[in-house]
XYZ file of C-alpha atoms in Angstrom:
772
model
C -21.439 -21.127 16.702
C -18.520 -18.367 17.051
C -18.974 -14.321 17.300
C -18.112 -14.322 13.792
C -20.334 -16.807 12.622
C -22.975 -15.311 14.094
C -22.320 -11.825 13.219
C -21.630 -13.291 9.333
C -25.543 -14.951 9.651
C -27.389 -11.911 10.756
C -25.461 -10.455 7.963
C -26.851 -13.056 4.951
C -30.026 -13.613 6.451
C -31.141 -10.866 8.826
C -32.132 -6.846 8.041
C -28.238 -6.094 7.085
C -26.860 -4.715 11.119
C -24.902 -6.597 12.931
C -26.136 -8.278 16.896
C -24.245 -6.740 20.083
C -20.646 -8.919 19.973
C -18.297 -8.737 23.078
C -14.821 -6.998 23.286
C -13.038 -10.603 23.271
C -14.762 -11.987 20.031
C -13.097 -9.834 17.898
C -15.779 -8.710 15.640
C -15.894 -5.736 13.562
C -17.214 -3.549 16.375
C -20.241 -2.843 18.987
C -23.515 -4.059 17.383
C -24.623 -0.277 18.113
C -25.790 0.871 14.548
C -25.033 3.537 13.071
C -26.858 5.954 15.638
C -24.131 5.067 17.887
C -21.077 6.604 15.770
C -19.426 9.463 17.697
C -20.938 13.157 16.419
C -22.799 15.332 18.116
C -26.741 15.636 16.458
C -27.342 19.572 15.410
C -30.902 21.293 14.381
C -32.331 20.220 10.159
C -30.312 22.533 7.779
C -32.814 25.181 5.949
C -34.101 23.763 2.654
C -31.711 25.419 0.558
C -31.319 24.431 -2.837
C -30.906 21.336 -5.201
C -28.581 23.102 -7.657
C -25.180 23.444 -8.123
C -23.844 20.486 -6.665
C -21.733 20.186 -4.412
C -21.011 22.721 -1.225
C -21.287 26.119 -2.898
C -21.179 29.585 -0.019
C -24.132 31.524 -0.769
C -26.030 34.808 1.058
C -29.271 34.104 2.753
C -32.414 35.344 2.153
C -32.112 37.044 5.475
C -28.565 38.694 4.151
C -26.140 36.672 6.070
C -23.998 34.129 4.305
C -23.963 30.507 4.792
C -23.485 27.680 2.554
C -25.675 25.075 0.129
C -24.852 21.711 0.266
C -26.221 18.894 -2.678
C -25.354 15.178 -2.455
C -27.126 12.985 -5.853
C -27.323 9.859 -3.772
C -30.365 8.095 -5.462
C -31.338 5.019 -3.953
C -30.168 6.593 -0.295
C -32.540 6.501 2.690
C -30.795 9.178 4.510
C -28.465 11.718 4.098
C -26.113 13.421 7.415
C -23.790 16.153 6.572
C -20.878 15.967 9.284
C -18.878 19.166 9.779
C -15.609 18.755 11.124
C -14.418 21.531 14.106
C -10.429 22.859 14.177
C -9.731 19.853 16.938
C -11.980 17.221 14.562
C -14.931 16.952 16.614
C -17.902 16.129 14.381
C -21.082 17.314 14.226
C -23.894 15.730 12.436
C -27.106 17.339 10.043
C -30.093 15.676 8.629
C -30.472 16.378 5.042
C -34.259 16.207 4.919
C -34.649 18.239 1.643
C -34.502 15.607 -1.934
C -35.466 16.736 -5.553
C -34.493 14.971 -8.426
C -32.904 12.192 -5.960
C -30.626 15.231 -4.936
C -30.418 15.489 -0.734
C -29.410 19.189 -0.066
C -29.486 21.951 2.362
C -28.438 25.330 3.633
C -26.207 25.948 6.494
C -26.252 29.999 8.101
C -22.495 30.841 9.030
C -20.601 28.111 7.322
C -18.054 29.903 5.208
C -14.684 28.972 3.779
C -11.991 26.665 4.692
C -15.000 24.097 6.883
C -14.014 20.654 6.409
C -17.380 18.559 5.893
C -18.117 15.191 4.513
C -21.008 12.681 4.424
C -22.522 9.627 6.057
C -25.307 7.976 3.870
C -27.707 5.533 5.207
C -29.437 2.694 3.124
C -29.627 -1.345 1.806
C -26.549 -3.289 2.382
C -27.548 -6.409 -0.014
C -23.657 -6.298 -1.859
C -26.261 -9.271 -3.887
C -27.926 -6.310 -5.851
C -24.896 -3.718 -5.452
C -26.455 -1.915 -2.218
C -23.231 -1.223 -0.359
C -24.831 1.980 2.109
C -22.555 1.994 4.901
C -23.227 5.019 7.741
C -19.966 4.077 9.211
C -17.921 5.507 6.547
C -17.065 9.052 6.228
C -18.040 9.490 2.708
C -15.524 12.955 0.384
C -18.185 15.020 -1.606
C -17.844 13.895 -5.058
C -18.433 17.684 -6.130
C -15.549 18.412 -3.565
C -13.319 21.309 -4.573
C -10.423 21.011 -1.968
C -9.932 17.846 0.156
C -7.891 18.059 3.367
C -6.363 15.290 5.170
C -4.700 11.864 3.594
C -6.041 8.395 3.139
C -4.321 5.796 5.717
C -4.657 2.323 5.246
C -6.918 0.994 7.482
C -9.517 -2.079 7.561
C -11.948 0.209 8.803
C -12.182 2.131 5.567
C -13.580 -0.788 3.392
C -17.169 -1.364 3.912
C -16.632 -5.127 4.052
C -15.180 -7.151 6.943
C -11.939 -7.158 5.067
C -10.387 -10.267 7.300
C -14.043 -12.089 7.536
C -12.557 -15.802 8.432
C -14.806 -16.559 4.849
C -12.691 -15.055 1.870
C -15.388 -16.009 -0.555
C -18.325 -13.802 1.084
C -16.098 -11.270 2.879
C -17.707 -8.990 0.478
C -21.150 -9.608 1.391
C -20.212 -8.917 5.694
C -20.750 -5.465 6.649
C -17.853 -3.435 8.516
C -19.602 -1.506 11.252
C -16.023 0.637 12.314
C -16.470 4.251 12.045
C -14.015 5.178 9.057
C -13.739 8.913 10.300
C -10.049 8.197 11.986
C -8.492 7.165 8.395
C -10.184 9.323 5.432
C -9.891 12.473 4.499
C -12.606 15.896 4.630
C -14.141 17.432 1.932
C -13.159 21.579 2.023
C -16.042 24.910 1.705
C -14.078 26.983 -1.004
C -14.639 30.209 -1.855
C -16.074 31.313 -5.206
C -13.832 32.878 -6.857
C -14.254 32.499 -11.342
C -12.309 36.009 -11.433
C -10.203 35.733 -14.878
C -10.377 38.985 -16.662
C -6.343 39.678 -16.774
C -5.697 36.096 -18.164
C -5.049 35.688 -22.347
C -5.403 32.096 -23.483
C -3.051 31.376 -26.013
C -5.338 29.740 -27.734
C -2.978 27.717 -29.797
C -4.170 26.110 -33.155
C -3.768 22.391 -33.086
C -1.508 22.469 -35.814
C 1.233 24.735 -33.694
C 0.971 22.633 -31.008
C 3.845 21.200 -29.490
C 3.420 19.096 -26.143
C 5.650 18.661 -22.547
C 4.149 15.908 -21.163
C 5.259 16.634 -16.955
C 4.876 15.995 -13.255
C 4.568 18.558 -11.265
C 6.409 17.496 -8.234
C 8.649 16.141 -10.637
C 9.674 18.730 -12.693
C 10.554 21.292 -9.822
C 11.477 18.858 -7.245
C 15.485 19.351 -7.752
C 15.443 22.418 -9.931
C 17.936 24.940 -8.314
C 16.442 28.127 -10.072
C 13.560 27.662 -8.105
C 12.819 28.336 -4.117
C 13.276 25.164 -2.182
C 9.584 26.036 0.042
C 8.162 26.429 -3.604
C 9.611 23.042 -4.871
C 7.212 20.029 -5.740
C 4.248 22.732 -6.275
C 2.320 24.326 -8.608
C 3.602 27.945 -7.254
C 7.308 26.093 -7.957
C 5.744 24.867 -11.920
C 4.658 28.768 -12.115
C 8.034 30.120 -10.936
C 10.839 31.991 -13.466
C 13.186 29.506 -13.348
C 10.649 26.418 -13.830
C 9.015 28.068 -16.823
C 12.416 29.902 -19.004
C 13.041 26.194 -19.720
C 9.804 25.641 -21.332
C 10.220 28.514 -23.530
C 13.541 28.185 -24.056
C 12.516 24.668 -25.638
C 9.543 26.503 -27.663
C 6.826 24.205 -26.443
C 3.319 25.748 -26.489
C 1.551 23.389 -24.006
C 2.686 21.546 -21.014
C 0.105 18.369 -20.389
C 0.433 17.485 -16.774
C 0.085 14.207 -14.778
C -2.903 13.680 -12.756
C -3.511 16.790 -10.549
C -6.920 15.690 -9.246
C -6.617 14.960 -5.627
C -5.583 11.532 -5.424
C -4.510 8.610 -2.868
C -1.873 6.003 -2.346
C -3.535 2.366 -3.277
C -2.915 0.051 0.059
C -0.328 -2.466 -1.332
C 1.740 0.664 -2.150
C 1.445 2.005 1.669
C 2.185 -1.304 2.620
C 5.121 -1.324 0.524
C 6.306 2.292 2.327
C 5.741 4.012 -1.189
C 3.361 6.466 -2.546
C 1.385 6.888 -6.266
C 3.498 9.309 -7.306
C 1.966 9.345 -10.686
C -1.014 10.106 -9.718
C -3.321 7.723 -11.535
C -5.503 7.020 -8.588
C -7.956 9.610 -8.596
C -10.431 10.510 -5.382
C -11.658 14.125 -6.192
C -12.353 15.289 -9.770
C -13.048 18.917 -8.756
C -9.996 19.441 -5.860
C -6.507 20.006 -6.792
C -3.977 17.637 -5.386
C -3.308 19.313 -1.793
C 0.025 17.465 -1.923
C 1.373 19.842 -4.277
C 0.430 22.713 -2.697
C 2.462 25.624 -1.086
C -0.298 27.495 0.392
C -2.279 24.477 2.098
C -5.000 22.092 1.561
C -7.508 23.930 3.388
C -8.495 25.913 0.059
C -5.715 27.726 -0.475
C -4.599 24.770 -3.212
C -7.201 26.186 -5.011
C -5.873 29.553 -5.583
C -2.021 28.326 -6.201
C -3.543 26.382 -9.496
C -5.177 29.226 -10.724
C -2.065 31.175 -10.784
C -0.086 28.519 -12.438
C -2.036 28.947 -14.990
C -2.015 32.524 -15.177
C 1.529 32.461 -15.450
C 1.864 29.343 -17.953
C -0.930 31.305 -20.053
C 1.880 34.968 -20.167
C 4.106 32.742 -21.276
C 2.271 31.682 -24.305
C 1.395 28.085 -22.635
C -1.603 26.234 -22.179
C -2.626 23.516 -20.026
C -3.719 20.101 -20.430
C -4.647 17.664 -17.220
C -4.176 14.225 -17.703
C -7.485 12.869 -16.351
C -8.426 10.141 -14.754
C -12.154 9.417 -15.215
C -12.641 6.016 -16.412
C -12.081 4.390 -12.063
C -11.811 6.072 -8.833
C -9.138 5.446 -6.081
C -11.638 2.996 -4.331
C -10.970 0.054 -6.581
C -12.627 -3.506 -6.328
C -15.683 -5.109 -3.661
C -12.893 -5.209 -0.521
C -11.510 -1.236 -1.675
C -12.027 1.611 0.439
C -15.036 3.191 0.801
C -13.871 6.580 0.726
C -16.790 8.784 -2.006
C -18.793 7.113 -4.459
C -19.270 3.730 -3.224
C -21.265 4.648 -0.378
C -23.240 7.202 -2.125
C -24.744 4.839 -4.346
C -22.655 1.976 -5.230
C -24.550 0.629 -8.164
C -25.379 4.168 -9.447
C -22.239 5.166 -10.106
C -20.145 2.153 -11.167
C -20.193 -0.688 -13.689
C -21.337 -4.018 -11.750
C -21.114 -7.424 -13.487
C -23.901 -9.508 -14.360
C -24.699 -10.749 -10.302
C -24.061 -7.332 -9.568
C -22.410 -8.332 -6.523
C -18.790 -7.263 -8.641
C -17.415 -5.157 -10.731
C -17.246 -4.670 -14.362
C -13.350 -3.673 -14.278
C -12.296 -2.137 -17.413
C -9.303 -0.549 -16.487
C -6.965 -2.677 -14.233
C -7.895 -0.839 -11.340
C -10.745 -2.876 -9.624
C -13.739 -0.976 -11.248
C -15.174 0.983 -13.919
C -17.344 4.317 -13.763
C -20.343 3.929 -15.232
C -21.104 6.523 -18.218
C -23.944 4.861 -19.719
C -25.214 6.367 -16.662
C -26.954 10.554 -17.000
C -25.765 11.159 -13.428
C -22.240 10.014 -13.987
C -21.739 12.042 -17.888
C -23.082 14.974 -15.817
C -20.248 14.488 -12.629
C -17.356 14.060 -15.373
C -18.788 16.954 -17.799
C -19.369 19.465 -14.727
C -16.048 18.409 -13.637
C -14.242 19.422 -16.982
C -16.083 22.711 -17.542
C -15.407 23.712 -13.964
C -11.642 23.250 -15.037
C -12.187 25.078 -17.908
C -14.389 27.778 -17.061
C -13.241 28.032 -13.549
C -9.805 26.479 -13.554
C -8.618 28.435 -16.557
C -7.391 24.839 -18.212
C -7.010 24.360 -21.771
C -7.821 21.070 -22.582
C -7.489 16.854 -21.722
C -5.977 14.003 -21.972
C -8.050 11.630 -20.953
C -6.438 8.206 -19.672
C -8.007 4.817 -20.597
C -10.605 7.018 -22.620
C -12.198 3.456 -24.276
C -13.379 2.577 -20.981
C -15.490 5.900 -20.900
C -17.031 4.880 -24.702
C -17.587 1.268 -23.099
C -21.635 0.969 -23.933
C -23.549 -2.436 -23.160
C -21.770 -4.153 -26.061
C -18.084 -2.484 -26.470
C -16.813 0.689 -26.962
C -19.428 2.737 -28.934
C -18.422 5.967 -30.554
C -21.295 7.100 -30.663
C -21.877 6.943 -26.824
C -23.852 9.750 -24.711
C -20.683 10.205 -22.970
C -18.542 11.205 -26.224
C -21.968 12.676 -27.738
C -22.132 14.854 -24.453
C -18.716 16.490 -25.011
C -19.017 17.243 -28.704
C -22.391 18.820 -28.256
C -20.956 20.837 -24.976
C -20.703 24.785 -25.857
C -17.181 24.738 -23.884
C -15.599 21.501 -23.737
C -16.362 21.080 -27.676
C -14.003 24.007 -27.977
C -10.699 23.257 -25.784
C -8.422 20.055 -26.683
C -9.524 16.689 -26.166
C -6.698 13.719 -26.901
C -7.828 10.153 -26.061
C -5.578 7.527 -24.638
C -7.685 5.323 -27.296
C -7.671 2.177 -25.114
C -8.653 0.074 -22.294
C -8.155 -3.432 -20.835
C -11.334 -4.706 -21.536
C -12.412 -6.946 -24.532
C -12.492 -4.699 -28.175
C -11.020 -1.600 -26.062
C -7.945 -0.931 -28.644
C -9.367 2.151 -30.538
C -6.862 3.911 -32.106
C -7.917 5.630 -34.921
C -11.638 5.200 -34.003
C -12.486 8.620 -32.122
C -14.435 11.036 -33.491
C -14.088 14.508 -34.763
C -12.591 17.031 -32.051
C -10.511 13.978 -30.381
C -6.635 13.480 -31.228
C -5.011 10.271 -29.520
C -1.982 9.418 -28.307
C -0.753 7.265 -31.458
C 0.897 4.626 -29.623
C 1.420 3.025 -33.388
C 3.568 5.564 -34.151
C 5.721 5.161 -31.573
C 6.193 1.514 -32.185
C 6.829 2.087 -35.666
C 9.797 4.639 -34.953
C 11.638 2.721 -32.282
C 11.624 -0.361 -34.343
C 12.880 1.450 -37.464
C 15.541 3.084 -35.605
C 16.700 -0.091 -33.669
C 16.988 -1.769 -36.970
C 13.796 -4.530 -36.826
C 11.686 -3.385 -39.890
C 12.356 -5.036 -43.288
C 10.495 -2.358 -45.102
C 9.645 1.367 -45.025
C 6.318 1.026 -45.692
C 4.567 1.969 -42.446
C 7.154 4.461 -41.808
C 6.020 6.106 -44.315
C 2.313 6.432 -43.348
C 3.522 7.726 -39.560
C 6.426 10.573 -40.638
C 3.283 11.860 -42.862
C 0.406 11.993 -40.052
C -1.016 8.745 -40.236
C -3.531 8.691 -43.192
C -4.268 4.999 -42.656
C -5.382 6.028 -39.233
C -7.464 9.196 -39.354
C -8.660 10.816 -42.434
C -11.869 8.900 -42.566
C -14.551 10.840 -41.154
C -13.003 14.360 -41.500
C -10.426 13.923 -38.855
C -6.987 15.920 -39.604
C -3.399 15.470 -39.302
C -3.460 17.141 -35.660
C -5.393 13.930 -35.034
C -2.642 11.437 -34.585
C -0.284 12.876 -31.217
C 2.769 11.340 -32.337
C 5.391 10.304 -29.049
C 8.274 8.111 -28.932
C 8.064 7.961 -24.977
C 5.472 9.206 -22.776
C 5.905 9.001 -18.714
C 4.827 5.195 -18.812
C 7.716 3.330 -20.198
C 11.329 3.923 -20.420
C 12.524 7.526 -20.978
C 14.194 7.822 -23.901
C 17.957 7.394 -22.472
C 16.715 4.325 -20.703
C 15.476 3.603 -24.695
C 18.666 3.413 -26.007
C 20.421 2.115 -22.837
C 18.614 -1.205 -21.763
C 17.070 -4.420 -23.366
C 14.741 -5.157 -20.494
C 13.128 -3.364 -17.447
C 14.751 -2.898 -14.224
C 12.091 -2.526 -12.117
C 13.049 -4.122 -8.248
C 12.961 -0.902 -6.208
C 8.922 -1.037 -7.218
C 8.449 -4.088 -4.630
C 6.107 -6.418 -7.333
C 9.911 -8.218 -8.184
C 9.808 -7.277 -11.403
C 6.617 -8.140 -12.690
C 4.960 -4.918 -13.015
C 5.527 -2.502 -16.745
C 5.392 -4.279 -19.931
C 8.193 -6.107 -21.570
C 7.131 -4.935 -24.929
C 9.483 -2.321 -24.897
C 11.233 -2.130 -27.967
C 14.543 -0.998 -27.161
C 17.924 -1.344 -27.525
C 20.974 -0.907 -25.576
C 23.588 -1.035 -28.187
C 26.206 -2.888 -26.602
C 25.975 -2.208 -23.219
C 23.203 -3.107 -19.957
C 22.944 0.131 -18.484
C 25.138 2.832 -17.991
C 28.819 2.197 -19.144
C 32.294 4.110 -20.589
C 32.433 2.660 -23.658
C 32.980 5.692 -25.973
C 31.760 3.657 -29.089
C 28.816 2.427 -27.331
C 27.931 6.370 -25.854
C 28.564 7.796 -29.405
C 25.894 5.606 -30.814
C 22.927 6.223 -28.263
C 23.842 10.010 -28.674
C 22.934 9.733 -32.241
C 19.911 7.320 -31.701
C 19.109 9.899 -29.283
C 18.945 12.331 -31.793
C 17.551 10.455 -34.447
C 14.384 9.877 -32.434
C 14.038 13.689 -31.580
C 14.678 14.413 -34.931
C 12.149 11.905 -36.451
C 9.504 12.871 -33.582
C 9.830 16.683 -34.342
C 9.792 16.850 -37.945
C 6.784 14.274 -38.345
C 3.708 15.865 -39.582
C 1.132 15.549 -36.464
C 0.892 16.579 -32.924
C 4.613 15.976 -31.264
C 4.598 14.975 -27.745
C 8.262 15.903 -25.610
C 8.312 13.518 -22.529
C 9.829 15.666 -19.702
C 13.816 15.337 -19.145
C 14.004 13.716 -22.435
C 15.445 16.634 -24.420
C 18.666 16.625 -21.174
C 18.780 12.445 -21.005
C 16.891 11.833 -17.841
C 17.253 8.305 -16.997
C 15.149 6.123 -14.586
C 17.902 3.881 -14.298
C 15.596 1.281 -16.525
C 12.855 1.515 -14.619
C 10.160 1.376 -17.005
C 6.717 1.654 -14.463
C 8.317 4.359 -12.306
C 4.686 5.338 -10.701
C 5.666 4.700 -6.829
C 9.204 6.494 -7.249
C 8.335 9.992 -5.706
C 11.854 10.092 -5.241
C 15.926 11.270 -7.363
C 14.371 7.873 -10.053
C 11.560 9.771 -10.990
C 12.231 13.531 -10.526
C 14.233 15.674 -13.073
C 17.744 16.134 -12.619
C 18.435 19.533 -13.611
C 22.098 19.231 -13.210
C 21.999 17.170 -16.124
C 22.221 20.248 -17.829
C 26.276 21.105 -16.915
C 27.188 18.395 -19.102
C 28.222 19.880 -22.736
C 26.708 16.783 -24.324
C 22.969 17.316 -23.211
C 23.511 20.841 -23.564
C 23.464 19.982 -27.549
C 20.489 17.860 -26.952
C 18.325 20.400 -25.366
C 19.525 23.402 -28.284
C 18.486 20.620 -30.726
C 15.211 19.708 -29.973
C 14.703 24.117 -29.061
C 15.994 24.349 -32.440
C 13.730 22.121 -34.256
C 10.764 23.153 -32.797
C 11.916 26.781 -33.533
C 12.195 25.276 -36.775
C 8.919 23.366 -36.851
C 6.918 26.647 -36.050
C 8.450 29.080 -38.460
C 7.846 26.226 -41.431
C 3.817 25.384 -42.180
C 5.067 22.800 -44.586
C 6.312 20.877 -41.601
C 2.692 21.217 -39.557
C 0.159 20.862 -42.651
C -3.060 21.358 -40.959
C -4.535 19.140 -43.703
C -3.360 15.521 -45.206
C -1.522 15.053 -48.063
C -3.053 13.889 -51.614
C 0.759 12.602 -53.110
C -0.883 14.447 -56.156
C 0.588 17.441 -58.182
C -1.479 20.215 -56.822
C -1.372 22.170 -60.535
C -0.859 20.395 -63.680
C 2.904 19.811 -64.158
C 3.608 20.930 -61.236
C 5.108 19.298 -58.637
C 3.605 16.559 -55.685
C 2.807 18.006 -51.975
C 4.439 14.704 -50.564
C 7.250 12.928 -52.578
C 8.754 9.869 -51.254
C 12.279 8.513 -52.769
C 14.716 5.800 -53.258
C 18.938 6.779 -52.462
C 19.546 6.284 -55.962
C 17.229 9.892 -56.343
C 14.728 8.960 -58.198
C 10.626 8.602 -56.610
C 9.953 5.360 -55.058
C 7.221 2.680 -56.565
C 5.425 0.247 -55.669
C 7.726 -2.505 -55.716
C 10.183 0.087 -53.621
C 7.700 0.230 -50.724
C 7.482 -3.462 -50.144
C 11.238 -4.145 -50.727
C 13.879 -4.615 -47.600
C 15.602 -1.476 -46.852
C 16.348 0.589 -43.949
C 17.012 4.450 -45.876
C 14.377 6.716 -47.017
C 13.973 10.191 -48.285
C 10.842 12.218 -47.873
C 10.340 15.809 -49.471
C 8.082 17.890 -48.640
C 7.017 20.703 -50.823
C 6.342 24.118 -49.654
C 5.292 25.322 -53.342
C 2.686 22.710 -53.639
C 0.578 23.177 -50.367
C -3.214 22.819 -50.789
C -3.512 25.081 -47.926
C -4.821 29.096 -47.645
C -4.237 31.857 -45.593
C -6.577 33.428 -43.360
C -7.455 35.619 -46.376
C -8.116 32.436 -48.782
C -4.625 33.315 -50.796
C -2.580 29.977 -51.325
C -0.005 29.475 -48.411
C 3.715 28.853 -49.709
C 6.973 27.755 -48.079
C 10.133 26.043 -48.359
C 10.652 23.313 -49.290
C 12.910 20.372 -47.137
C 14.262 16.948 -48.059
C 13.662 14.553 -45.058
C 16.520 11.680 -45.309
C 16.687 8.762 -42.897
C 18.966 5.505 -42.358
C 18.633 3.233 -39.836
C 21.368 0.660 -41.021
C 24.524 0.620 -39.518
C 26.807 1.045 -42.874
C 26.540 4.729 -44.974
C 24.537 5.235 -47.608
C 25.356 7.328 -50.760
C 21.923 9.238 -51.113
C 21.465 10.918 -54.931
C 19.977 14.341 -53.741
C 16.701 14.977 -56.668
C 17.034 16.959 -59.487
C 14.484 19.248 -61.439
C 11.470 19.559 -61.069
C 11.807 19.364 -56.900
C 15.183 21.711 -56.592
C 18.100 23.001 -58.304
C 20.189 22.576 -54.998
C 19.853 22.055 -51.174
C 21.487 23.124 -47.565
C 21.880 20.744 -45.107
C 19.994 22.348 -41.788
C 20.489 19.036 -39.107
C 22.847 16.222 -39.883
C 22.549 13.769 -36.903
C 26.283 11.886 -37.938
C 27.958 15.587 -36.644
C 28.795 16.873 -40.077
C 28.928 19.978 -40.253
C 25.219 21.733 -40.705
C 25.112 24.579 -43.398
C 26.427 22.362 -46.460
C 25.477 22.947 -49.757
C 24.652 20.743 -52.613
C 23.927 20.929 -56.120
C 21.040 18.487 -56.683
C 21.971 15.560 -58.659
C 24.905 15.117 -55.828
C 25.275 12.345 -53.449
C 25.790 13.107 -50.323
C 26.625 10.667 -47.655
C 24.430 9.488 -44.585
C 26.264 8.234 -42.258
C 24.975 4.767 -40.241
C 22.169 5.281 -38.172
C 21.641 8.748 -38.974
C 19.147 11.125 -40.738
C 19.657 14.562 -41.929
C 17.068 17.740 -43.131
C 17.827 19.609 -46.406
C 15.983 22.795 -46.939
C 15.804 23.265 -50.880
C 18.029 26.357 -52.358
C 16.204 28.056 -55.621
C 19.699 28.290 -57.150
C 21.900 25.326 -58.163
C 24.629 25.219 -55.415
C 28.841 25.220 -55.642
C 29.561 22.461 -53.069
C 29.960 22.770 -49.341
C 30.316 26.854 -48.462
C 29.232 28.936 -45.862
C 25.756 29.363 -45.178
C 25.379 33.558 -43.832
C 21.526 32.697 -43.086
C 22.023 29.280 -41.173
C 19.938 29.038 -38.328
C 17.700 31.727 -39.071
C 14.691 29.194 -39.561
C 12.631 31.352 -41.261
C 9.796 30.916 -44.118
C 10.720 32.216 -47.834
C 9.367 35.974 -48.101
C 9.661 36.588 -43.396
């Protein structure tokens, strides 16, 4: 019997501890057991308190200072708190107190900046989900700062990765110490002083989201000092904020800023997880985005960033990943939760040995468990109350609502959030799907929740590339997607409308490529979706053909105009307003380089300057006119007898559409929003009135003559936006036929007097409501 076989037999049939093995045997570690791990044992800590969880600096009964440590580890047999000196020397303290399955202790003299971790002892019985292994140094799930890097190495796995019998490798415990390859938790000074912060508290109906990556947004910004680029301080710099205020966006939606690490397969290819959807610490700002170091400085820097954005009137929304962690599947690293209580934190499969994977990342947090719900809600409250953020976008939110029989909208997690006095008052956005059966839940989340509306994305993309035979679904998407969100008392702001996001083509690439080009990711172009609904307009990628370029730029204007004039909450993707390209890569999650960073030199090109200016103008127009950002769904009926409908649809002949028209093949649609028939009231209960607008869209290749509706809708019109480059400010009498260019859209404002024809427009560009 070989040493490997002997070790395996011991692991499979013995007490879970490997016997001694010779150095020549290749066994995972000398079998001295956990007691032989490096480190110096110290006297037990004082009892301390079981709450709050994590490490908190406190004043001791004798008046001295120290830190209280508390860790939930229900099935553990022993917990060692491990402190690390500046030279990396480890000192272990046994936590002997346990209250409500929480191990706790107080260490006098331990203060901010101290690095620590845990080693947790318990049964090794993978067949029942028990995977305790004290050889693995673990990050505190409640750590508010994390220092150091995760280095891919076999020793970080609880089981033996290179076991000669792969089918049972996950059952063989690896006793090698992982401390050299994993990060440390850091004690952070308590600082909850937000007296000088003014939250914008932007109403949902007035919100314009701007999705950005902290590092990618500032890495190439010429106005940000070089030492601040790629950091929270860089995003807080006036040069970065100026662009956001010039656009007029009301909130930034930050790609994950929870501390994250890169997967083993990326490290093997010399790449990193740039996007950050691989969380290790739910309370810790990612140290890699800090210009202030990783020993707690990242916490204060993040808070200062939030304050700076708030001072500019911009809310901060975090893209959060609670559906899975960086520990992956059974042969992934043991970095935190797996080693603390594997079966208590993760959803295990029916035989308890493997994992239920509804995320595509190897594991799924089990939010059916009260302590997991507590972990997630404690984290969310921390980011609101102590870090100052204004809301969250939940990655794969359906996984958080999975019960025993699929996705449940009365799930304990959703119930906990809905009744929480802090969380129920912030913005909550669901990515309403996961990768499991029945996971697609667009339109299914309860009130309080908004959702990424991918049906909006797909419909608008299909319309402008000319693949839809009629405009039935487009009508729903332009008017707030009432078919998805009206039931259950939800409002139009439940629909977060987007055409692009971080995941997929940039807007420029959407009109420049027919297929993905992800070769740089090192996965043979297999990664990333093939359902892009893109159109290169005659040439794949970059081209000098003036006709192709002209059409592409027109389509960019069409897509952005449609997005910003649709009812619901628009979300722009960083750089789309200035022509950012990833050169056809639709899954740039590992491209922490110039391919993934925003190229600010694009703004030196007049063409991209014009596109940026158009976005800013449309955002200002939206802000100025309540009719363009309705708080309630349209009724399509007269608000007063004999009056106008609040929403009307028109054919190119200038008549209202009939049911037959909705089913007839067409690429042309007119939508009139009546500002005089709004059902909304102001804060004093008075009827709210606004100007009226007519939006015309033509996805066909040929120009169309569109007859402008007459009485009772309008006496005249003036053109505010024409993506076919016609002169803005043109005036038109009602009943006149205007030429709507091929593949173009036009926004017209209703005027109270008949117009004689084109002429100067002294008020053009004011974008103010009537009577303002």
